[in-house]
Structure formats: structure tokens, C-alpha cells
Amino acid sequence: MTAPKRTPLFDEHLAAGAKMVDFAGWEMPIHYGSQLKEHEQVRSDAGMFDVSHMTVIDITGADAKAWLQKLIANDVAKLGFEGKALYSGMLNADGGVVDDLIVYLTSYGYRMVVNAGTTDKDLAWMEQQKAGFDVTLKVRRDLAMLAVQGPNAIAKVCSVKPTLADAIKSLKIFQGLPAGDWFFARTGYTGEDGLEIMVPATEAPAFFRELLAAGVAPIGLGARDTLRLEAGMNLYGHDMDETVSPLAAGMGWTIAWEPAERDFIGRQALEAQKAAGVAMKQVGLVLEGRGVLREGQKVVVEGAGEGVITSGTFSPTLKHSIAIARVPAATGETAQVDLRGTLTEVRVVKMPFVRNGKKVFN
Amino acid sequence: MSQIPAELKYVSSHEWLRLEADGTVTVGITEHAQELLGDIVFVELPKVGAVLGDGEQAGVVESVKAASDVYAPIEGEVVAVNGELEAAPELANSEPYGQGWFFKVKPSNVADLDKLLNAEQYAQEIGA
């Protein structure tokens, strides 16, 4: 058992009153008082998340593009200009999800951001796939990462970085911008507008304090989870893992089938699944009455079979429970969930649940 | 550091009890319990008139994080429940020993209270 790791912002969290917990081997803030208030802060104003536990990997070498076209299911050929971002699954040969990630096109090659809890296995997997390719991986532990999210997030970052304000405001969704050793990307995990900012670790605490002074509240992992769930975004290890096909986890849109000759890892398995018919699909569940849907609860669909809730919570925005579930493909508009021994009727909806502060499902 | 009022009784499943002047016993969950649960979003209370055994399930408290059973810490008949708490479950977070009470029982044997933990013993129990 090794001691949990600390991000460059550890002291700032303590100063802001964080309750710290062990998360994927990192000592991280779960909340700074109230998870519900933090959730509301991001939906209505602006909040910041320390995501420095996630791993930034710079990818260089003459074969970087060809290697990534083999390694991940989405196609980096779609990245038309520097700073552009792509979300993708990295699959194993059986089509299971090794991890989900973001990759940016940079001047030197590519930059990838992977999950904290999967970093070691990701790096081992990536090393294994390097044979025959001229490609170099560099893990950037010298960087910290802050996500600033919410309707006022971009304006508040601009107020702290006035010299970069015009450039930051010009970013379109899923675009990034290098600025010296810093990198600003208009991406996030909350369903709100905002930025994910990579910053040299030594400069991160001062930046955190500047944002705090500009009225950007620190937000813990608790609210991060309820925000991403309302946004209908997957969490690795819960909504999908190595045993789950991206086709059964709402990730079909991240698979680039064309060009047909691009032989990415997992392609054959996915093609076989498609030909045979994918048995399960991902849906959203809504419980408007009392009670809270939780991960692991059984979903019963009359005439179609059984499924499982992969993430569930109380939605602070909607004031009732929502969940992400993997259910039989034939599931219609309703299902039942085994809620602590009682089969309870829930509605089946298309996600997301909330986008830009508002309910979006019917 | 959790508040553990000296005048209350406690059980290790994190309920508190207060003997009222009319002989009934008010029950709620402790400050420590609400800290563990985090933001509370639903509360399910027992029915008035229900007779609960010592340690019997009396309700459910659901937070954003988890669902947790609430147990009757003493045998008796439920004589009142806190309807206000059902409408505003966050009271169990903000005022666990006040407006956030759960229910009142008329104990079968008031002397059972003496067997429960006092504040000092409960503090030891939770390592406070």
C-alpha cells in the first residue's frame, strides 16, 4: 500500500476547506461543504475542478498519426487543425473498452488525456502496441489541470487572463489553444460551457487563487459525478470497462467506421457484434417519485429481459433521481428497477438529462 | 469535529434519543451520521401507530451518495413523525438535533434508555 498521491493543488484544497478522500490512489477533494451547492454553482455560475490526477501524455514521432489510427476507435485524421480535440475509446482486441480519452492535435504531434485510475494499465497497453512504430510517449506529470465550468466560466477565466481573452473567446467547442506552456481547451465533463486548462504545476496554485478571487468556486468529485451524470456522460469503470462493448455503452458515435481499411484494435470484434446484432443498449432512466436509483440495481424489462444501472444518483437540477443503464436492445419507454426489494416503474429516456442548466429529455 | 450533546442518549447505528417531559422519546440521526451521508435528499419515516422492536427498521434516509436504514433505537409505539423533514430532508444535515428530528416513540419500558450509550461512550464509539 503506497501513500495516496497529491496534486500540485493539495494545499489549496485544504485552505478552501475541502474534505479529502482517496480516489484512484490520489488524495482528492470530495466536497468543500455541500455537494449540492457546488453542483448548483456550476449550473448557474462557474466552478473549478482539480483534474490534475488525470494523465496527460504527449505523443511524438514520425508514426504518431498512424499509431493512433490503430490504437483508438475514433480517427485522428478528423483532427483538421492544431488544438482540435477528439473523444474516443481505446479498445482491446475483443472490443472491450480499455479506457476513454481525449486526444488533441498539437504542433509537435498529439496530446492525450486519460483517466487517473487506468493510467498504469493504459501506459502498459500503449507500450505493447508500439512495436514497429516510430512513436514516443511522454507523461506530463509537470502539468496540473483545472476544469473551469459553468455559464460564466469562460468570462471569469478571461478576467484572470486578460491578455489571452480574445483568443480564449474565439475557441469553438472541442477546440484548444496552446499559450506558451499553458493549454486552454473548450471541453468539459459537466454539460456546461467551460474550459479545461493545463498549466505548469508550479504555476497552478497561484492560478487557482486568482480564479477563486474572481468568484470561481472550487468543486469536489461529488458534484463532478452528479454533473456528468445529468449530462449523460460515461464514467469509466462504471458505465463501461474492458468487458463492455462501446456499442452497448452509448459510445457508437465515437467509432469511426470509415475509412473501412483503417484496422483499429477491436474493429473486427465490433463488426462481428454489429453483424450478429448488439444485445444491449445504453439508456437514461428517470424516477420522478421518491427514492434514488443506484449503480448495480437490476433493471427488469417485461418481455425483453434484464439490465443493470451503471450509474445512478439524485439529480440536484431536476430534484429527482436519474440513472444511466445498460438494458436489452428491445427496451421501450418504461422499465422497472429493483429498488431495495421493490420493483419500481421508471421511464426510459434518451440522454442527456440536463444541458446548459436545463432539462432536455421528454 | 462532530457535535454530541451531553444530554442525549445514543446507539451505535448513529441514532440519538431524547426523553421528553411527556414521557415520549424523540429520535433522530447524529451529526456524525449526517456527515457520513452527505447531502440528504429523501427521508422515509415510520407510520404513526406502528409498534417497533428495538433495532427494527424504522425508515430510510437517502443522500446523494447512499441509502441508509434508520433503526428504532428503543422498543415502543410511534406517536409522531416529523412531516417537515419529509418536505425538507436537508434539515437532517443542518439541524440533526433540532428541526431535523425523525420520529417520537412512546417506549414500552422507559428504563431501556439507561442501557443505551451516553455522549461520552458514543464519542468513543465513533472515535471522536
Coordinates of C-alpha atoms in Angstrom, one line a residue:
Chain A
M1 CA 0.0 0.0 0.0
T2 CA 1.6 3.3 -1.1
A3 CA 0.5 6.6 0.3
P4 CA -2.0 8.4 -1.8
K5 CA -0.6 10.9 -4.3
R6 CA -1.2 14.6 -4.0
T7 CA -1.8 17.1 -6.9
P8 CA 0.0 20.4 -7.0
L9 CA -3.2 22.0 -5.7
F10 CA -3.4 19.9 -2.5
D11 CA -2.6 22.8 -0.1
E12 CA -5.2 25.0 -1.9
H13 CA -7.9 22.4 -1.4
L14 CA -7.2 22.3 2.3
A15 CA -7.1 26.1 2.5
A16 CA -10.6 26.1 0.8
G17 CA -12.0 23.7 3.4
A18 CA -12.0 20.5 1.3
K19 CA -12.9 17.1 2.7
M20 CA -10.3 14.9 1.1
V21 CA -10.8 11.3 0.1
D22 CA -8.7 8.6 -1.6
F23 CA -9.7 8.5 -5.3
A24 CA -7.8 6.1 -7.6
G25 CA -4.7 6.4 -5.5
W26 CA -5.0 10.2 -5.2
E27 CA -5.9 12.4 -2.3
M28 CA -8.7 14.4 -3.8
P29 CA -11.5 16.8 -2.6
I30 CA -14.9 15.1 -2.4
H31 CA -16.6 18.4 -1.5
Y32 CA -15.8 21.7 0.2
G33 CA -19.0 21.7 2.4
S34 CA -22.0 20.8 0.3
Q35 CA -22.0 18.8 -2.9
L36 CA -25.5 20.1 -3.8
K37 CA -24.4 23.8 -3.5
E38 CA -21.3 23.0 -5.6
H39 CA -23.5 21.4 -8.3
E40 CA -25.8 24.4 -8.4
Q41 CA -22.8 26.8 -8.5
V42 CA -21.6 25.1 -11.8
R43 CA -25.1 25.1 -13.3
S44 CA -25.7 28.7 -12.5
D45 CA -22.3 30.5 -12.4
A46 CA -18.8 29.0 -12.5
G47 CA -16.8 26.4 -10.6
M48 CA -13.4 24.8 -10.9
F49 CA -12.3 21.2 -10.6
D50 CA -8.8 20.0 -9.9
V51 CA -8.3 17.3 -12.5
S52 CA -4.6 17.1 -12.2
H53 CA -4.9 13.4 -11.2
M54 CA -5.8 12.6 -14.8
T55 CA -2.8 11.9 -17.0
V56 CA -1.5 14.0 -19.9
I57 CA 0.6 12.1 -22.4
D58 CA 2.4 13.8 -25.3
I59 CA 2.8 11.7 -28.4
T60 CA 5.5 12.4 -30.9
G61 CA 7.3 10.6 -33.7
A62 CA 7.0 10.1 -37.5
D63 CA 4.3 7.4 -37.0
A64 CA 2.3 9.1 -34.3
K65 CA -0.7 9.5 -36.5
A66 CA -0.6 6.0 -38.0
W67 CA -0.2 4.6 -34.5
L68 CA -3.2 6.5 -33.1
Q69 CA -5.3 5.4 -36.0
K70 CA -4.6 1.8 -34.9
L71 CA -4.8 2.4 -31.1
I72 CA -8.1 4.2 -30.8
A73 CA -11.6 3.6 -32.3
N74 CA -12.2 7.2 -33.4
D75 CA -10.0 8.5 -36.2
V76 CA -7.4 11.3 -35.5
A77 CA -7.5 12.0 -39.2
K78 CA -10.6 14.0 -38.3
L79 CA -8.4 16.5 -36.4
G80 CA -8.1 19.2 -39.1
F81 CA -6.1 21.8 -37.2
E82 CA -3.9 22.4 -34.2
G83 CA -5.8 22.4 -30.9
K84 CA -8.8 20.4 -32.2
A85 CA -10.0 17.7 -29.8
L86 CA -11.4 14.2 -30.3
Y87 CA -13.2 11.9 -27.8
S88 CA -12.5 8.2 -28.3
G89 CA -12.5 4.8 -26.7
M90 CA -9.3 2.8 -26.7
L91 CA -10.4 -0.8 -27.2
N92 CA -8.9 -4.3 -26.7
A93 CA -9.0 -7.0 -29.4
D94 CA -12.4 -8.2 -28.1
G95 CA -13.8 -4.7 -28.5
G96 CA -13.9 -4.0 -24.7
V97 CA -13.1 -0.5 -23.6
V98 CA -9.6 -0.2 -22.1
D99 CA -10.2 3.5 -21.4
D100 CA -12.0 6.5 -22.8
L101 CA -9.8 9.5 -23.6
I102 CA -9.4 12.9 -25.3
V103 CA -6.7 13.5 -27.9
Y104 CA -5.7 16.9 -29.2
L105 CA -3.7 17.7 -32.4
T106 CA -0.6 19.8 -31.4
S107 CA 2.3 21.4 -33.2
Y108 CA 4.6 18.5 -32.2
G109 CA 2.1 15.7 -32.6
Y110 CA -0.7 14.8 -30.3
R111 CA -1.6 15.2 -26.7
M112 CA -3.8 12.7 -25.0
V113 CA -5.6 12.8 -21.6
V114 CA -6.6 9.5 -19.9
N115 CA -8.3 8.6 -16.7
A116 CA -6.3 8.5 -13.4
G117 CA -7.4 5.1 -12.3
T118 CA -6.5 3.5 -15.6
T119 CA -3.2 5.3 -16.2
D120 CA -0.9 2.4 -15.4
K121 CA -2.7 -0.2 -17.5
D122 CA -3.2 2.3 -20.3
L123 CA 0.5 3.1 -20.5
A124 CA 1.4 -0.7 -20.4
W125 CA -1.2 -1.3 -23.1
M126 CA 0.1 1.6 -25.3
E127 CA 3.7 0.4 -24.9
Q128 CA 2.6 -3.1 -26.1
Q129 CA 1.1 -1.6 -29.2
K130 CA 4.2 0.5 -30.1
A131 CA 6.2 -2.3 -31.8
G132 CA 7.1 -1.3 -35.3
F133 CA 6.0 2.3 -34.9
D134 CA 8.3 5.3 -34.6
V135 CA 6.4 6.9 -31.7
T136 CA 7.5 8.3 -28.3
L137 CA 5.2 8.8 -25.3
K138 CA 6.0 11.4 -22.7
V139 CA 3.9 11.5 -19.5
R140 CA 3.5 15.2 -18.4
R141 CA 3.4 15.0 -14.6
D142 CA 4.9 18.5 -14.7
L143 CA 1.4 19.8 -15.7
A144 CA -1.6 20.4 -13.5
M145 CA -5.1 20.5 -14.9
L146 CA -8.0 22.7 -13.9
A147 CA -11.5 22.4 -15.4
V148 CA -13.4 25.7 -15.1
Q149 CA -17.1 25.0 -16.0
G150 CA -20.4 26.9 -15.9
P151 CA -22.2 29.6 -17.9
N152 CA -19.8 32.3 -16.5
A153 CA -16.7 30.1 -16.7
I154 CA -15.1 31.5 -19.8
A155 CA -15.8 35.1 -18.9
K156 CA -14.2 34.6 -15.5
V157 CA -11.1 32.9 -16.9
C158 CA -10.8 35.8 -19.4
S159 CA -10.9 38.3 -16.5
V160 CA -8.0 36.5 -14.9
K161 CA -6.0 36.1 -18.1
P162 CA -6.9 39.4 -20.0
T163 CA -4.0 39.1 -22.5
L164 CA -5.4 35.8 -23.7
A165 CA -9.1 36.8 -23.5
D166 CA -9.6 37.3 -27.2
A167 CA -8.0 34.1 -28.2
I168 CA -9.9 32.1 -25.5
K169 CA -13.3 33.7 -26.5
S170 CA -12.6 32.6 -30.2
L171 CA -12.4 28.9 -29.2
K172 CA -15.2 26.8 -30.6
I173 CA -16.5 23.8 -28.7
F174 CA -13.9 20.9 -28.6
Q175 CA -11.1 23.3 -29.7
G176 CA -7.9 24.0 -27.8
L177 CA -5.3 26.7 -27.8
P178 CA -1.6 26.5 -26.7
A179 CA -0.3 29.6 -24.9
G180 CA 3.4 29.1 -24.0
D181 CA 3.4 26.2 -21.5
W182 CA -0.3 26.5 -21.0
F183 CA -3.1 24.9 -22.9
F184 CA -6.7 26.0 -22.9
A185 CA -9.4 23.7 -24.3
R186 CA -13.1 24.3 -24.6
T187 CA -14.0 20.9 -23.3
G188 CA -15.5 19.6 -20.1
Y189 CA -17.4 16.9 -18.2
T190 CA -20.4 18.8 -16.8
G191 CA -22.8 19.6 -19.7
E192 CA -22.0 23.3 -19.3
D193 CA -19.8 25.6 -21.3
G194 CA -16.2 26.0 -20.0
L195 CA -12.6 25.2 -20.3
E196 CA -10.1 22.6 -19.3
I197 CA -6.8 24.2 -18.7
M198 CA -3.4 22.6 -18.5
V199 CA -0.9 24.7 -16.6
P200 CA 2.7 24.1 -15.3
A201 CA 2.4 22.6 -11.9
T202 CA 4.5 25.4 -10.3
E203 CA 2.0 28.0 -11.6
A204 CA -1.2 26.1 -10.7
P205 CA -1.6 27.3 -7.1
A206 CA -1.4 31.0 -8.0
F207 CA -3.9 30.4 -10.9
F208 CA -6.3 28.6 -8.5
R209 CA -6.2 31.5 -6.1
E210 CA -6.7 34.0 -8.9
L211 CA -9.8 32.1 -10.1
L212 CA -11.0 31.9 -6.5
A213 CA -10.7 35.7 -6.2
A214 CA -12.6 36.1 -9.5
G215 CA -15.6 34.2 -7.9
V216 CA -14.9 30.7 -9.3
A217 CA -15.8 28.3 -6.5
P218 CA -13.8 25.0 -6.0
I219 CA -15.9 21.9 -6.8
G220 CA -15.3 18.4 -5.5
L221 CA -15.5 15.0 -7.0
G222 CA -19.0 14.5 -5.6
A223 CA -20.6 17.3 -7.7
R224 CA -18.4 16.3 -10.6
D225 CA -20.2 13.0 -10.6
T226 CA -23.8 14.4 -10.4
L227 CA -22.9 17.0 -13.1
R228 CA -21.6 14.4 -15.5
L229 CA -24.5 12.1 -14.9
E230 CA -27.0 14.8 -15.6
A231 CA -25.0 15.5 -18.8
G232 CA -25.3 11.8 -19.7
M233 CA -21.6 11.3 -19.8
N234 CA -20.0 7.9 -19.1
L235 CA -17.7 7.3 -16.2
Y236 CA -15.0 4.6 -16.9
G237 CA -15.2 1.6 -14.6
H238 CA -18.9 2.2 -14.0
D239 CA -20.7 2.8 -17.3
M240 CA -18.2 0.8 -19.3
D241 CA -15.0 -1.2 -18.9
E242 CA -12.9 -3.9 -20.6
T243 CA -15.9 -6.3 -20.6
V244 CA -18.4 -3.9 -22.2
S245 CA -18.6 -3.0 -25.9
P246 CA -18.7 0.6 -26.8
L247 CA -21.9 -0.3 -28.8
A248 CA -23.6 -1.2 -25.5
A249 CA -22.3 1.8 -23.7
G250 CA -23.6 4.7 -25.8
M251 CA -20.2 5.1 -27.5
G252 CA -21.3 4.1 -31.0
W253 CA -20.8 7.7 -32.2
T254 CA -17.1 7.6 -31.2
I255 CA -16.3 4.8 -33.6
A256 CA -15.1 5.9 -37.0
W257 CA -16.1 3.0 -39.3
E258 CA -14.8 4.9 -42.4
P259 CA -12.3 4.5 -44.0
A260 CA -13.1 0.8 -44.0
E261 CA -9.5 -0.2 -44.4
R262 CA -8.4 1.5 -41.1
D263 CA -7.8 -1.5 -38.9
F264 CA -8.1 -0.1 -35.4
I265 CA -7.8 -2.5 -32.5
G266 CA -11.2 -4.0 -31.7
R267 CA -12.6 -3.3 -35.2
Q268 CA -13.1 -7.0 -36.1
A269 CA -14.9 -7.8 -32.8
L270 CA -17.2 -4.8 -33.2
E271 CA -18.0 -5.7 -36.8
A272 CA -18.9 -9.2 -35.7
Q273 CA -21.1 -7.7 -32.9
K274 CA -22.9 -5.4 -35.4
A275 CA -23.5 -8.3 -37.8
A276 CA -24.9 -10.5 -35.0
G277 CA -27.0 -7.7 -33.6
V278 CA -26.0 -5.9 -30.4
A279 CA -28.0 -7.3 -27.5
M280 CA -27.8 -4.4 -25.1
K281 CA -28.0 -0.7 -25.4
Q282 CA -27.4 2.3 -23.1
V283 CA -30.4 4.4 -22.0
G284 CA -31.3 7.0 -19.4
L285 CA -33.7 6.2 -16.6
V286 CA -35.9 8.7 -14.8
L287 CA -37.7 8.1 -11.4
E288 CA -40.0 11.0 -10.7
G289 CA -41.3 9.7 -7.4
R290 CA -39.3 9.1 -4.2
G291 CA -36.2 7.1 -4.0
V292 CA -32.8 7.1 -5.6
L293 CA -31.6 4.9 -8.4
R294 CA -28.1 3.5 -7.6
E295 CA -25.3 1.7 -9.5
G296 CA -25.8 -2.1 -9.6
Q297 CA -29.6 -2.1 -9.2
K298 CA -31.3 -4.6 -11.5
V299 CA -33.5 -3.3 -14.3
V300 CA -36.4 -5.5 -15.4
V301 CA -37.9 -5.0 -18.9
E302 CA -41.1 -7.0 -19.4
G303 CA -40.7 -9.3 -22.5
A304 CA -37.2 -8.2 -23.2
G305 CA -35.1 -9.4 -20.2
E306 CA -32.9 -7.7 -17.6
G307 CA -30.4 -4.9 -17.5
V308 CA -28.4 -3.0 -14.9
I309 CA -27.9 0.5 -13.6
T310 CA -24.3 1.5 -14.3
S311 CA -24.6 5.0 -12.6
G312 CA -27.4 6.4 -10.6
T313 CA -27.9 9.4 -8.4
F314 CA -30.3 12.1 -7.2
S315 CA -30.3 14.9 -9.8
P316 CA -29.8 18.2 -8.0
T317 CA -31.1 20.2 -11.0
L318 CA -34.2 18.0 -11.6
K319 CA -34.9 17.2 -7.9
H320 CA -35.5 13.6 -8.6
S321 CA -33.4 10.5 -9.4
I322 CA -31.8 9.7 -12.8
A323 CA -29.6 6.9 -13.9
I324 CA -27.6 5.5 -16.8
A325 CA -28.4 1.9 -17.5
R326 CA -27.4 -0.9 -19.9
V327 CA -30.6 -2.7 -20.9
P328 CA -31.9 -5.1 -23.6
A329 CA -31.9 -3.6 -27.0
A330 CA -35.7 -4.2 -27.3
T331 CA -36.4 -1.9 -24.2
G332 CA -39.2 0.5 -24.9
E333 CA -40.4 3.6 -23.0
T334 CA -40.6 2.1 -19.5
A335 CA -38.8 -0.4 -17.3
Q336 CA -38.8 -1.5 -13.6
V337 CA -35.9 -1.1 -11.2
D338 CA -35.4 -3.3 -8.1
L339 CA -35.3 -0.5 -5.6
R340 CA -34.2 -2.1 -2.3
G341 CA -36.5 -5.1 -2.9
T342 CA -39.4 -3.2 -4.5
L343 CA -39.9 -3.3 -8.3
T344 CA -40.5 0.4 -9.2
E345 CA -41.6 1.8 -12.5
V346 CA -39.2 4.1 -14.2
R347 CA -39.2 6.0 -17.5
V348 CA -36.7 5.2 -20.2
V349 CA -35.3 8.4 -21.9
K350 CA -32.7 9.5 -24.4
M351 CA -29.8 11.2 -22.7
P352 CA -28.6 13.8 -21.8
F353 CA -30.8 14.7 -18.9
V354 CA -29.5 18.3 -18.5
R355 CA -27.6 20.6 -20.8
N356 CA -26.7 24.2 -20.1
G357 CA -28.6 24.2 -16.9
K358 CA -31.9 23.0 -18.4
K359 CA -33.8 19.7 -18.6
V360 CA -33.6 18.3 -22.1
F361 CA -35.3 14.9 -22.2
N362 CA -39.0 14.5 -22.8
Chain B
M1 CA -15.4 17.5 15.0
S2 CA -19.0 16.3 15.4
Q3 CA -21.3 17.7 18.0
I4 CA -22.5 15.1 20.5
P5 CA -24.9 16.8 23.0
A6 CA -24.3 15.6 26.6
E7 CA -28.0 15.4 27.5
L8 CA -28.9 12.8 24.8
K9 CA -28.6 9.0 24.6
Y10 CA -27.1 7.2 21.5
V11 CA -26.9 3.9 19.8
S12 CA -24.0 2.7 17.7
S13 CA -26.1 2.8 14.5
H14 CA -25.9 6.6 14.9
E15 CA -29.4 7.4 16.1
W16 CA -29.9 9.8 19.1
L17 CA -32.7 9.7 21.7
R18 CA -34.1 12.4 23.9
L19 CA -36.5 11.8 26.8
E20 CA -39.2 14.4 26.7
A21 CA -41.2 15.8 29.7
D22 CA -44.3 13.9 28.5
G23 CA -42.5 10.6 28.6
T24 CA -42.1 10.2 24.9
V25 CA -38.7 9.7 23.3
T26 CA -37.6 11.8 20.2
V27 CA -35.3 10.0 17.8
G28 CA -33.0 11.4 15.1
I29 CA -29.7 10.7 13.4
T30 CA -26.5 12.1 14.8
E31 CA -24.3 14.9 13.4
H32 CA -21.7 12.2 12.7
A33 CA -24.3 10.2 10.7
Q34 CA -25.3 13.2 8.6
E35 CA -21.6 14.0 7.9
L36 CA -21.1 10.4 6.7
L37 CA -24.1 10.5 4.4
G38 CA -23.6 13.9 2.9
D39 CA -26.5 15.9 1.4
I40 CA -29.7 14.2 2.3
V41 CA -32.4 14.2 -0.4
F42 CA -35.2 11.8 0.7
V43 CA -36.4 10.6 4.1
E44 CA -38.8 7.7 4.7
L45 CA -40.4 7.7 8.1
P46 CA -42.4 5.1 10.0
K47 CA -46.2 5.2 10.3
V48 CA -47.7 6.8 13.4
G49 CA -49.1 3.9 15.4
A50 CA -46.5 1.4 14.3
V51 CA -45.0 -0.6 17.1
L52 CA -41.3 -1.1 16.5
G53 CA -39.0 -3.5 18.2
D54 CA -35.6 -2.5 19.4
G55 CA -33.3 -2.4 16.4
E56 CA -36.2 -2.8 13.9
Q57 CA -36.0 -0.8 10.7
A58 CA -37.9 2.4 11.2
G59 CA -37.2 4.3 7.9
V60 CA -34.7 5.1 5.2
V61 CA -32.5 8.1 4.6
E62 CA -31.2 8.6 1.1
S63 CA -28.4 11.1 0.4
V64 CA -26.9 11.9 -2.9
K65 CA -24.2 9.4 -2.1
A66 CA -26.0 6.4 -0.5
A67 CA -29.2 4.9 1.0
S68 CA -29.1 4.0 4.7
D69 CA -31.6 2.4 7.0
V70 CA -32.8 4.1 10.2
Y71 CA -33.4 1.8 13.1
A72 CA -35.7 2.1 16.1
P73 CA -33.2 2.5 19.0
I74 CA -35.7 1.5 21.6
E75 CA -38.9 -0.6 21.6
G76 CA -42.1 1.4 21.5
E77 CA -45.1 2.8 19.6
V78 CA -44.5 5.6 17.1
V79 CA -46.6 8.6 18.3
A80 CA -45.4 11.3 15.9
V81 CA -43.3 11.7 12.8
N82 CA -41.6 14.9 11.5
G83 CA -43.6 15.7 8.4
E84 CA -41.5 18.8 7.9
L85 CA -38.4 16.6 7.4
E86 CA -40.1 14.7 4.6
A87 CA -40.7 18.1 2.8
A88 CA -37.2 19.4 3.6
P89 CA -34.8 16.5 4.2
E90 CA -31.8 18.8 4.3
L91 CA -32.9 19.6 7.9
A92 CA -31.3 16.4 8.9
N93 CA -28.0 17.9 7.6
S94 CA -28.4 21.4 9.0
E95 CA -30.1 20.7 12.4
P96 CA -29.7 17.0 13.2
Y97 CA -30.6 17.5 16.9
G98 CA -33.3 20.1 16.3
Q99 CA -35.7 20.6 13.3
G100 CA -34.2 17.5 11.7
W101 CA -35.7 15.0 14.2
F102 CA -37.2 11.9 12.7
F103 CA -40.0 10.4 14.9
K104 CA -41.2 10.1 18.5
V105 CA -42.0 6.9 20.3
K106 CA -43.8 6.0 23.5
P107 CA -41.3 3.5 24.9
S108 CA -42.6 0.2 26.1
N109 CA -40.1 0.5 29.0
V110 CA -38.6 3.8 29.7
A111 CA -35.8 2.2 31.7
D112 CA -34.5 0.8 28.4
L113 CA -33.0 4.2 27.9
D114 CA -30.5 3.6 30.7
K115 CA -28.9 0.8 28.8
L116 CA -28.0 3.0 25.8
L117 CA -24.8 4.9 25.2
N118 CA -24.2 8.2 26.8
A119 CA -22.5 11.0 24.9
E120 CA -19.0 10.0 26.1
Q121 CA -19.5 6.4 25.1
Y122 CA -20.9 7.4 21.7
A123 CA -17.9 9.7 21.2
Q124 CA -15.6 6.7 21.9
E125 CA -17.6 4.5 19.5
I126 CA -17.1 6.9 16.6
G127 CA -13.5 7.6 17.5
A128 CA -14.2 11.3 18.1

